[in-house]
PDB file of C-alpha atoms and ligand atoms in Angstrom:
ATOM      1  CA  UNK A   1     -33.098-214.802 -77.926  1.00 89.00           C
ATOM      2  CA  UNK A   2     -29.730-216.436 -77.197  1.00 98.00           C
ATOM      3  CA  UNK A   3     -30.108-220.192 -77.799  1.00 98.00           C
ATOM      4  CA  UNK A   4     -28.010-223.134 -77.038  1.00 98.00           C
ATOM      5  CA  UNK A   5     -28.136-226.098 -79.393  1.00 98.00           C
ATOM      6  CA  UNK A   6     -26.434-229.338 -77.965  1.00 98.00           C
ATOM      7  CA  UNK A   7     -25.476-232.064 -80.503  1.00 98.00           C
ATOM      8  CA  UNK A   8     -23.804-235.266 -79.508  1.00 98.00           C
ATOM      9  CA  UNK A   9     -22.027-237.149 -82.042  1.00 98.00           C
ATOM     10  CA  UNK A  10     -22.718-240.905 -81.108  1.00 98.00           C
ATOM     11  CA  UNK A  11     -19.733-242.668 -82.734  1.00 98.00           C
ATOM     12  CA  UNK A  12     -18.141-244.914 -80.289  1.00 98.00           C
ATOM     13  CA  UNK A  13     -18.738-248.149 -82.380  1.00 96.00           C
ATOM     14  CA  UNK A  14     -15.388-249.895 -81.245  1.00 97.00           C
ATOM     15  CA  UNK A  15     -16.871-249.810 -77.569  1.00 97.00           C
ATOM     16  CA  UNK A  16     -20.578-250.285 -77.391  1.00 96.00           C
ATOM     17  CA  UNK A  17     -20.526-250.184 -73.617  1.00 97.00           C
ATOM     18  CA  UNK A  18     -19.328-246.674 -73.610  1.00 98.00           C
ATOM     19  CA  UNK A  19     -22.270-245.502 -75.908  1.00 98.00           C
ATOM     20  CA  UNK A  20     -24.552-247.531 -73.400  1.00 97.00           C
ATOM     21  CA  UNK A  21     -23.166-245.610 -70.448  1.00 98.00           C
ATOM     22  CA  UNK A  22     -23.709-242.328 -72.315  1.00 98.00           C
ATOM     23  CA  UNK A  23     -27.269-243.259 -73.262  1.00 98.00           C
ATOM     24  CA  UNK A  24     -28.135-244.052 -69.817  1.00 97.00           C
ATOM     25  CA  UNK A  25     -26.688-241.088 -68.347  1.00 98.00           C
ATOM     26  CA  UNK A  26     -27.726-238.448 -71.041  1.00 98.00           C
ATOM     27  CA  UNK A  27     -31.435-239.528 -70.642  1.00 97.00           C
ATOM     28  CA  UNK A  28     -31.321-238.162 -67.172  1.00 97.00           C
ATOM     29  CA  UNK A  29     -29.127-235.029 -67.729  1.00 98.00           C
ATOM     30  CA  UNK A  30     -31.428-234.080 -70.573  1.00 98.00           C
ATOM     31  CA  UNK A  31     -34.760-234.782 -68.689  1.00 97.00           C
ATOM     32  CA  UNK A  32     -35.808-231.178 -69.111  1.00 98.00           C
ATOM     33  CA  UNK A  33     -33.429-229.916 -71.898  1.00 98.00           C
ATOM     34  CA  UNK A  34     -33.887-231.125 -75.520  1.00 98.00           C
ATOM     35  CA  UNK A  35     -30.817-232.262 -77.542  1.00 98.00           C
ATOM     36  CA  UNK A  36     -29.839-234.011 -80.694  1.00 98.00           C
ATOM     37  CA  UNK A  37     -27.998-237.239 -81.152  1.00 98.00           C
ATOM     38  CA  UNK A  38     -26.233-237.482 -84.445  1.00 98.00           C
ATOM     39  CA  UNK A  39     -25.879-241.282 -84.873  1.00 98.00           C
ATOM     40  CA  UNK A  40     -23.212-243.177 -86.788  1.00 98.00           C
ATOM     41  CA  UNK A  41     -24.662-245.964 -88.716  1.00 98.00           C
ATOM     42  CA  UNK A  42     -22.324-248.623 -87.196  1.00 98.00           C
ATOM     43  CA  UNK A  43     -23.391-247.473 -83.610  1.00 98.00           C
ATOM     44  CA  UNK A  44     -26.986-248.081 -84.720  1.00 98.00           C
ATOM     45  CA  UNK A  45     -26.194-251.517 -85.667  1.00 98.00           C
ATOM     46  CA  UNK A  46     -24.435-252.296 -82.281  1.00 97.00           C
ATOM     47  CA  UNK A  47     -26.797-250.398 -79.925  1.00 97.00           C
ATOM     48  CA  UNK A  48     -30.135-250.341 -81.607  1.00 97.00           C
ATOM     49  CA  UNK A  49     -32.017-251.724 -78.584  1.00 97.00           C
ATOM     50  CA  UNK A  50     -30.415-249.057 -76.220  1.00 97.00           C
ATOM     51  CA  UNK A  51     -31.176-246.254 -78.536  1.00 98.00           C
ATOM     52  CA  UNK A  52     -34.824-247.376 -78.635  1.00 97.00           C
ATOM     53  CA  UNK A  53     -34.927-246.629 -74.928  1.00 94.00           C
ATOM     54  CA  UNK A  54     -34.518-242.924 -75.848  1.00 96.00           C
ATOM     55  CA  UNK A  55     -36.002-242.896 -79.462  1.00 96.00           C
ATOM     56  CA  UNK A  56     -39.482-241.879 -78.159  1.00 94.00           C
ATOM     57  CA  UNK A  57     -38.225-239.504 -75.400  1.00 96.00           C
ATOM     58  CA  UNK A  58     -39.416-236.154 -76.661  1.00 95.00           C
ATOM     59  CA  UNK A  59     -36.192-234.580 -75.234  1.00 98.00           C
ATOM     60  CA  UNK A  60     -34.135-236.498 -78.008  1.00 98.00           C
ATOM     61  CA  UNK A  61     -34.045-235.862 -81.786  1.00 97.00           C
ATOM     62  CA  UNK A  62     -32.091-238.578 -83.813  1.00 98.00           C
ATOM     63  CA  UNK A  63     -30.151-237.427 -86.921  1.00 98.00           C
ATOM     64  CA  UNK A  64     -26.938-238.805 -88.465  1.00 98.00           C
ATOM     65  CA  UNK A  65     -23.356-238.778 -88.460  1.00 98.00           C
ATOM     66  CA  UNK A  66     -22.810-240.950 -91.604  1.00 98.00           C
ATOM     67  CA  UNK A  67     -22.486-244.777 -91.624  1.00 98.00           C
ATOM     68  CA  UNK A  68     -18.657-245.082 -90.744  1.00 98.00           C
ATOM     69  CA  UNK A  69     -17.307-241.690 -90.160  1.00 98.00           C
ATOM     70  CA  UNK A  70     -15.899-241.055 -93.596  1.00 98.00           C
ATOM     71  CA  UNK A  71     -14.949-237.354 -94.230  1.00 98.00           C
ATOM     72  CA  UNK A  72     -17.251-235.556 -96.766  1.00 98.00           C
ATOM     73  CA  UNK A  73     -14.345-233.081 -97.481  1.00 98.00           C
ATOM     74  CA  UNK A  74     -10.605-233.336 -97.378  1.00 98.00           C
ATOM     75  CA  UNK A  75      -8.988-231.252 -94.567  1.00 97.00           C
ATOM     76  CA  UNK A  76      -5.542-230.033 -93.986  1.00 97.00           C
ATOM     77  CA  UNK A  77      -5.009-229.256 -90.353  1.00 97.00           C
ATOM     78  CA  UNK A  78      -2.398-226.701 -89.656  1.00 96.00           C
ATOM     79  CA  UNK A  79      -1.869-226.423 -85.958  1.00 91.00           C
ATOM     80  CA  UNK A  80       0.809-223.701 -86.847  1.00 88.00           C
ATOM     81  CA  UNK A  81       3.538-225.847 -85.188  1.00 89.00           C
ATOM     82  CA  UNK A  82       5.293-226.794 -88.500  1.00 91.00           C
ATOM     83  CA  UNK A  83       3.193-229.857 -89.418  1.00 92.00           C
ATOM     84  CA  UNK A  84       0.157-230.160 -91.690  1.00 96.00           C
ATOM     85  CA  UNK A  85      -2.116-233.165 -91.049  1.00 96.00           C
ATOM     86  CA  UNK A  86      -4.114-234.218 -94.120  1.00 98.00           C
ATOM     87  CA  UNK A  87      -7.394-236.393 -93.756  1.00 97.00           C
ATOM     88  CA  UNK A  88      -8.922-237.267 -97.237  1.00 98.00           C
ATOM     89  CA  UNK A  89     -12.425-236.874 -98.095  1.00 98.00           C
ATOM     90  CA  UNK A  90     -14.321-239.661 -99.970  1.00 98.00           C
ATOM     91  CA  UNK A  91     -15.997-239.685-103.390  1.00 98.00           C
ATOM     92  CA  UNK A  92     -19.554-238.392-103.914  1.00 98.00           C
ATOM     93  CA  UNK A  93     -20.626-242.187-104.431  1.00 98.00           C
ATOM     94  CA  UNK A  94     -19.103-243.074-101.079  1.00 98.00           C
ATOM     95  CA  UNK A  95     -21.029-240.052 -99.558  1.00 98.00           C
ATOM     96  CA  UNK A  96     -24.205-241.192-100.991  1.00 98.00           C
ATOM     97  CA  UNK A  97     -23.912-244.626 -99.675  1.00 98.00           C
ATOM     98  CA  UNK A  98     -22.853-243.525 -96.169  1.00 98.00           C
ATOM     99  CA  UNK A  99     -25.760-241.352 -95.789  1.00 98.00           C
ATOM    100  CA  UNK A 100     -28.376-243.408 -97.557  1.00 98.00           C
ATOM    101  CA  UNK A 101     -27.511-246.357 -95.460  1.00 98.00           C
ATOM    102  CA  UNK A 102     -27.776-244.421 -92.135  1.00 98.00           C
ATOM    103  CA  UNK A 103     -31.017-242.723 -93.044  1.00 98.00           C
ATOM    104  CA  UNK A 104     -32.374-246.036 -93.810  1.00 98.00           C
ATOM    105  CA  UNK A 105     -31.248-247.583 -90.667  1.00 98.00           C
ATOM    106  CA  UNK A 106     -32.796-244.668 -88.801  1.00 98.00           C
ATOM    107  CA  UNK A 107     -36.186-245.405 -90.624  1.00 98.00           C
ATOM    108  CA  UNK A 108     -36.086-249.066 -89.910  1.00 98.00           C
ATOM    109  CA  UNK A 109     -35.191-249.157 -86.423  1.00 98.00           C
ATOM    110  CA  UNK A 110     -36.784-246.050 -85.085  1.00 98.00           C
ATOM    111  CA  UNK A 111     -39.497-245.146 -87.510  1.00 98.00           C
ATOM    112  CA  UNK A 112     -37.938-241.670 -87.911  1.00 98.00           C
ATOM    113  CA  UNK A 113     -37.106-239.638 -91.078  1.00 98.00           C
ATOM    114  CA  UNK A 114     -33.393-238.175 -91.050  1.00 98.00           C
ATOM    115  CA  UNK A 115     -33.164-234.682 -92.140  1.00 98.00           C
ATOM    116  CA  UNK A 116     -30.034-233.586 -90.423  1.00 98.00           C
ATOM    117  CA  UNK A 117     -26.288-234.568 -90.733  1.00 98.00           C
ATOM    118  CA  UNK A 118     -23.128-233.820 -88.970  1.00 98.00           C
ATOM    119  CA  UNK A 119     -20.168-234.179 -91.275  1.00 98.00           C
ATOM    120  CA  UNK A 120     -17.331-236.246 -89.710  1.00 98.00           C
ATOM    121  CA  UNK A 121     -14.225-233.988 -88.526  1.00 98.00           C
ATOM    122  CA  UNK A 122     -16.115-230.684 -89.630  1.00 98.00           C
ATOM    123  CA  UNK A 123     -14.872-228.379 -92.340  1.00 98.00           C
ATOM    124  CA  UNK A 124     -13.869-224.884 -93.038  1.00 98.00           C
ATOM    125  CA  UNK A 125     -16.789-223.021 -94.574  1.00 98.00           C
ATOM    126  CA  UNK A 126     -18.912-226.092 -94.207  1.00 98.00           C
ATOM    127  CA  UNK A 127     -20.191-227.216 -97.675  1.00 98.00           C
ATOM    128  CA  UNK A 128     -20.323-223.716 -99.179  1.00 98.00           C
ATOM    129  CA  UNK A 129     -17.638-224.714-101.659  1.00 98.00           C
ATOM    130  CA  UNK A 130     -19.102-227.993-102.533  1.00 98.00           C
ATOM    131  CA  UNK A 131     -22.567-227.765-104.103  1.00 98.00           C
ATOM    132  CA  UNK A 132     -21.861-231.304-105.681  1.00 98.00           C
ATOM    133  CA  UNK A 133     -22.044-232.722-102.127  1.00 98.00           C
ATOM    134  CA  UNK A 134     -25.162-230.526-101.195  1.00 98.00           C
ATOM    135  CA  UNK A 135     -26.796-231.784-104.403  1.00 98.00           C
ATOM    136  CA  UNK A 136     -26.335-235.458-103.110  1.00 98.00           C
ATOM    137  CA  UNK A 137     -27.443-234.718 -99.538  1.00 98.00           C
ATOM    138  CA  UNK A 138     -30.430-232.696-100.749  1.00 98.00           C
ATOM    139  CA  UNK A 139     -31.571-235.682-102.900  1.00 98.00           C
ATOM    140  CA  UNK A 140     -31.354-237.934 -99.775  1.00 98.00           C
ATOM    141  CA  UNK A 141     -33.639-235.613 -97.943  1.00 98.00           C
ATOM    142  CA  UNK A 142     -31.124-233.888 -95.767  1.00 98.00           C
ATOM    143  CA  UNK A 143     -32.246-230.277 -94.868  1.00 98.00           C
ATOM    144  CA  UNK A 144     -29.876-229.142 -92.281  1.00 98.00           C
ATOM    145  CA  UNK A 145     -26.147-229.694 -91.903  1.00 98.00           C
ATOM    146  CA  UNK A 146     -23.747-229.269 -89.187  1.00 98.00           C
ATOM    147  CA  UNK A 147     -20.618-229.184 -91.241  1.00 98.00           C
ATOM    148  CA  UNK A 148     -18.753-225.851 -90.532  1.00 98.00           C
ATOM    149  CA  UNK A 149     -16.467-226.833 -87.809  1.00 98.00           C
ATOM    150  CA  UNK A 150     -13.099-225.446 -88.533  1.00 98.00           C
ATOM    151  CA  UNK A 151     -11.366-222.157 -89.215  1.00 97.00           C
ATOM    152  CA  UNK A 152      -9.274-221.058 -92.244  1.00 97.00           C
ATOM    153  CA  UNK A 153      -6.450-223.216 -90.869  1.00 97.00           C
ATOM    154  CA  UNK A 154      -8.806-226.366 -90.810  1.00 97.00           C
ATOM    155  CA  UNK A 155      -8.379-226.156 -87.084  1.00 96.00           C
ATOM    156  CA  UNK A 156     -10.460-224.267 -84.290  1.00 96.00           C
ATOM    157  CA  UNK A 157     -12.002-222.333 -82.699  1.00 97.00           C
ATOM    158  CA  UNK A 158     -14.965-221.287 -84.984  1.00 98.00           C
ATOM    159  CA  UNK A 159     -16.079-217.842 -84.184  1.00 98.00           C
ATOM    160  CA  UNK A 160     -19.477-217.462 -82.612  1.00 98.00           C
ATOM    161  CA  UNK A 161     -20.151-214.664 -85.102  1.00 98.00           C
ATOM    162  CA  UNK A 162     -20.541-217.471 -87.814  1.00 98.00           C
ATOM    163  CA  UNK A 163     -24.107-217.895 -87.308  1.00 98.00           C
ATOM    164  CA  UNK A 164     -26.504-220.480 -89.067  1.00 98.00           C
ATOM    165  CA  UNK A 165     -27.053-219.767 -92.816  1.00 98.00           C
ATOM    166  CA  UNK A 166     -28.931-221.094 -95.694  1.00 98.00           C
ATOM    167  CA  UNK A 167     -27.077-222.488 -98.859  1.00 98.00           C
ATOM    168  CA  UNK A 168     -28.862-219.853-101.221  1.00 98.00           C
ATOM    169  CA  UNK A 169     -25.968-218.997-103.281  1.00 98.00           C
ATOM    170  CA  UNK A 170     -25.031-222.665-104.014  1.00 98.00           C
ATOM    171  CA  UNK A 171     -28.792-223.260-105.130  1.00 98.00           C
ATOM    172  CA  UNK A 172     -30.085-225.070-102.080  1.00 98.00           C
ATOM    173  CA  UNK A 173     -32.212-222.433-100.229  1.00 97.00           C
ATOM    174  CA  UNK A 174     -33.846-225.090 -98.118  1.00 97.00           C
ATOM    175  CA  UNK A 175     -30.679-226.410 -96.554  1.00 98.00           C
ATOM    176  CA  UNK A 176     -29.693-224.785 -93.495  1.00 98.00           C
ATOM    177  CA  UNK A 177     -26.005-224.859 -92.221  1.00 99.00           C
ATOM    178  CA  UNK A 178     -25.661-224.773 -88.430  1.00 98.00           C
ATOM    179  CA  UNK A 179     -22.060-224.414 -87.617  1.00 98.00           C
ATOM    180  CA  UNK A 180     -20.180-225.954 -84.611  1.00 98.00           C
ATOM    181  CA  UNK A 181     -18.826-223.036 -82.704  1.00 98.00           C
ATOM    182  CA  UNK A 182     -15.606-222.511 -80.545  1.00 98.00           C
ATOM    183  CA  UNK A 183     -13.486-225.534 -79.682  1.00 97.00           C
ATOM    184  CA  UNK A 184     -14.681-229.034 -79.888  1.00 95.00           C
ATOM    185  CA  UNK A 185     -14.511-230.608 -76.441  1.00 96.00           C
ATOM    186  CA  UNK A 186     -12.076-233.109 -77.670  1.00 96.00           C
ATOM    187  CA  UNK A 187      -9.615-230.381 -78.685  1.00 95.00           C
ATOM    188  CA  UNK A 188      -9.996-228.153 -75.644  1.00 97.00           C
ATOM    189  CA  UNK A 189      -9.849-230.966 -73.263  1.00 97.00           C
ATOM    190  CA  UNK A 190      -6.921-232.695 -75.133  1.00 95.00           C
ATOM    191  CA  UNK A 191      -4.843-229.298 -74.863  1.00 94.00           C
ATOM    192  CA  UNK A 192      -5.560-228.452 -71.422  1.00 97.00           C
ATOM    193  CA  UNK A 193      -5.880-231.830 -69.756  1.00 97.00           C
ATOM    194  CA  UNK A 194      -8.760-234.181 -69.589  1.00 97.00           C
ATOM    195  CA  UNK A 195      -8.734-234.117 -65.803  1.00 97.00           C
ATOM    196  CA  UNK A 196      -9.382-230.413 -65.743  1.00 97.00           C
ATOM    197  CA  UNK A 197     -13.195-230.488 -65.323  1.00 97.00           C
ATOM    198  CA  UNK A 198     -13.467-227.195 -63.572  1.00 98.00           C
ATOM    199  CA  UNK A 199     -11.390-225.416 -66.181  1.00 98.00           C
ATOM    200  CA  UNK A 200     -13.486-226.694 -69.133  1.00 98.00           C
ATOM    201  CA  UNK A 201     -16.714-226.078 -67.294  1.00 98.00           C
ATOM    202  CA  UNK A 202     -15.677-222.439 -66.733  1.00 98.00           C
ATOM    203  CA  UNK A 203     -14.741-222.110 -70.212  1.00 98.00           C
ATOM    204  CA  UNK A 204     -18.220-223.342 -71.322  1.00 98.00           C
ATOM    205  CA  UNK A 205     -19.687-220.759 -68.952  1.00 98.00           C
ATOM    206  CA  UNK A 206     -17.652-217.924 -70.446  1.00 98.00           C
ATOM    207  CA  UNK A 207     -18.971-219.037 -73.862  1.00 98.00           C
ATOM    208  CA  UNK A 208     -22.565-219.013 -72.530  1.00 98.00           C
ATOM    209  CA  UNK A 209     -22.179-215.556 -71.278  1.00 98.00           C
ATOM    210  CA  UNK A 210     -20.615-214.353 -74.591  1.00 98.00           C
ATOM    211  CA  UNK A 211     -23.615-215.712 -76.556  1.00 98.00           C
ATOM    212  CA  UNK A 212     -26.256-214.539 -73.911  1.00 98.00           C
ATOM    213  CA  UNK A 213     -24.764-211.031 -74.066  1.00 98.00           C
ATOM    214  CA  UNK A 214     -24.765-210.819 -77.875  1.00 98.00           C
ATOM    215  CA  UNK A 215     -28.034-212.745 -78.488  1.00 98.00           C
ATOM    216  CA  UNK A 216     -26.365-215.331 -80.514  1.00 98.00           C
ATOM    217  CA  UNK A 217     -26.955-218.970 -81.538  1.00 98.00           C
ATOM    218  CA  UNK A 218     -24.556-221.327 -79.812  1.00 98.00           C
ATOM    219  CA  UNK A 219     -24.217-224.664 -81.572  1.00 98.00           C
ATOM    220  CA  UNK A 220     -22.170-227.087 -79.115  1.00 98.00           C
ATOM    221  CA  UNK A 221     -20.821-230.359 -80.143  1.00 97.00           C
ATOM    222  CA  UNK A 222     -19.881-233.225 -77.970  1.00 98.00           C
ATOM    223  CA  UNK A 223     -19.554-236.981 -78.249  1.00 98.00           C
ATOM    224  CA  UNK A 224     -20.955-240.098 -76.626  1.00 98.00           C
ATOM    225  CA  UNK A 225     -17.411-240.996 -75.409  1.00 97.00           C
ATOM    226  CA  UNK A 226     -16.111-237.454 -74.695  1.00 97.00           C
ATOM    227  CA  UNK A 227     -18.977-236.249 -72.631  1.00 98.00           C
ATOM    228  CA  UNK A 228     -18.384-239.017 -70.204  1.00 97.00           C
ATOM    229  CA  UNK A 229     -14.623-239.380 -70.244  1.00 97.00           C
ATOM    230  CA  UNK A 230     -13.238-238.406 -66.804  1.00 97.00           C
ATOM    231  CA  UNK A 231     -16.747-237.044 -65.997  1.00 97.00           C
ATOM    232  CA  UNK A 232     -18.906-240.250 -65.985  1.00 97.00           C
ATOM    233  CA  UNK A 233     -21.873-238.389 -64.650  1.00 98.00           C
ATOM    234  CA  UNK A 234     -21.705-235.671 -67.260  1.00 98.00           C
ATOM    235  CA  UNK A 235     -21.488-232.887 -64.472  1.00 98.00           C
ATOM    236  CA  UNK A 236     -19.863-230.543 -67.209  1.00 98.00           C
ATOM    237  CA  UNK A 237     -23.174-230.617 -69.229  1.00 98.00           C
ATOM    238  CA  UNK A 238     -25.357-230.608 -66.087  1.00 98.00           C
ATOM    239  CA  UNK A 239     -23.639-227.403 -65.016  1.00 98.00           C
ATOM    240  CA  UNK A 240     -23.987-225.836 -68.340  1.00 98.00           C
ATOM    241  CA  UNK A 241     -27.718-226.680 -68.648  1.00 98.00           C
ATOM    242  CA  UNK A 242     -28.229-225.100 -65.210  1.00 98.00           C
ATOM    243  CA  UNK A 243     -26.369-222.052 -66.189  1.00 98.00           C
ATOM    244  CA  UNK A 244     -28.267-221.520 -69.371  1.00 98.00           C
ATOM    245  CA  UNK A 245     -31.713-221.565 -67.267  1.00 98.00           C
ATOM    246  CA  UNK A 246     -30.210-219.037 -64.915  1.00 98.00           C
ATOM    247  CA  UNK A 247     -29.142-216.662 -67.804  1.00 97.00           C
ATOM    248  CA  UNK A 248     -32.419-217.150 -69.670  1.00 97.00           C
ATOM    249  CA  UNK A 249     -30.759-218.821 -72.611  1.00 98.00           C
ATOM    250  CA  UNK A 250     -33.202-221.021 -74.730  1.00 98.00           C
ATOM    251  CA  UNK A 251     -32.116-224.763 -75.093  1.00 98.00           C
ATOM    252  CA  UNK A 252     -33.398-226.458 -78.114  1.00 98.00           C
ATOM    253  CA  UNK A 253     -32.863-229.460 -80.421  1.00 98.00           C
ATOM    254  CA  UNK A 254     -31.401-228.826 -83.943  1.00 98.00           C
ATOM    255  CA  UNK A 255     -34.606-230.216 -85.390  1.00 98.00           C
ATOM    256  CA  UNK A 256     -36.671-227.740 -83.632  1.00 98.00           C
ATOM    257  CA  UNK A 257     -34.441-224.933 -84.461  1.00 98.00           C
ATOM    258  CA  UNK A 258     -34.483-225.936 -88.126  1.00 98.00           C
ATOM    259  CA  UNK A 259     -38.245-225.938 -88.139  1.00 98.00           C
ATOM    260  CA  UNK A 260     -38.606-222.686 -86.421  1.00 98.00           C
ATOM    261  CA  UNK A 261     -36.113-221.020 -88.947  1.00 98.00           C
ATOM    262  CA  UNK A 262     -37.772-222.639 -91.824  1.00 97.00           C
ATOM    263  CA  UNK A 263     -41.292-221.370 -90.789  1.00 97.00           C
ATOM    264  CA  UNK A 264     -39.730-217.914 -90.272  1.00 96.00           C
ATOM    265  CA  UNK A 265     -38.158-217.886 -93.763  1.00 94.00           C
ATOM    266  CA  UNK A 266     -41.386-219.054 -95.341  1.00 93.00           C
ATOM    267  CA  UNK A 267     -43.216-216.313 -93.508  1.00 94.00           C
ATOM    268  CA  UNK A 268     -40.749-213.774 -94.674  1.00 90.00           C
ATOM    269  CA  UNK A 269     -41.037-215.022 -98.291  1.00 86.00           C
ATOM    270  CA  UNK A 270     -44.743-214.787 -98.428  1.00 85.00           C
ATOM    271  CA  UNK A 271     -44.591-211.410 -96.667  1.00 76.00           C
ATOM    272  CA  UNK A 272     -46.728-212.457 -93.598  1.00 61.00           C
TER     273      UNK A 272
HETATM  274 ZN1  LIG B 301     -17.440-237.719 -85.287  1.00 65.94          ZN
END
C-alpha cells in the first residue's frame, strides 16, 4: 500500500514565535492524520510548554533533530553551476553529546523515549558509509534514521525508488533508514519562488500520484518555519492530506511505520 510519512523538522530556535504559530496550526491540520515532529534540542528548551500541548495528542510522534543542528557528515553540495558548497560534519564525540542531550530533554520534558533522528542537512547514502556514526546512535537508543536526503551531488532530488532499508551490511540490522524523498520544500520553493503556493502544491500532488501508482513509501520533509512561510494556514499540507485520502494513500507517523516494519521483519526471521 502506498504510504505517506510526513516529518517536520522543528528547528526555528532563533524565532520561538514561529515555532509557536506552527504548533498551533499543525495541531489542527493533523487532526486526523498522524505525523512526526523531529525536535531540535534548543527548540525544546525555548518552547517546551507549547510542545507539551501536542505531546499527548496521539496524532503526534516526537523524535529528534540533534541539539543544535550540527551536521553528522560533511557535505559538498554541487549545484552544477560551477561552485561547490562545503559544510563540515562534527566529531563522533560531538554527535554523541548532541544526540544524548536531546534524547534526555525529550525524556525529561515529555516522558517519551526517543528512537528516531533526522540528520541535519541530510546526506548522500544516509549513514551507509559511516558505521562509526551508526555505532554511536545505536548505543544512544536510536533505531530509525532519516539521513538519506541528498543525491550523488550532495544535492536533490532523492529518487522515490530509494526505499527504506535496514543497515544490515553495516552491522546494525535493527536500525532502519527512511530516506527523505524528492526535493525538500526549502529547495523547491526557493528555486520556484516562495509565493508560488499553487505550483508547489501541484508538484506535491504529482509526487502523490507517482507513489500511489507504484505502491511506494513517500517520506516527506518539511519544517516548522517553511511549512508556514507565505502559507500561514498550511494550505499546502491540507491539500496534500486531502488528496492522500482521495487516492487511498495511507498516512502514518515515522514511529508507527518503524514499528510495523520491525514486526514484519521479526515475523519473517522467525518464519511466521
Ligand atoms: Zn534541519
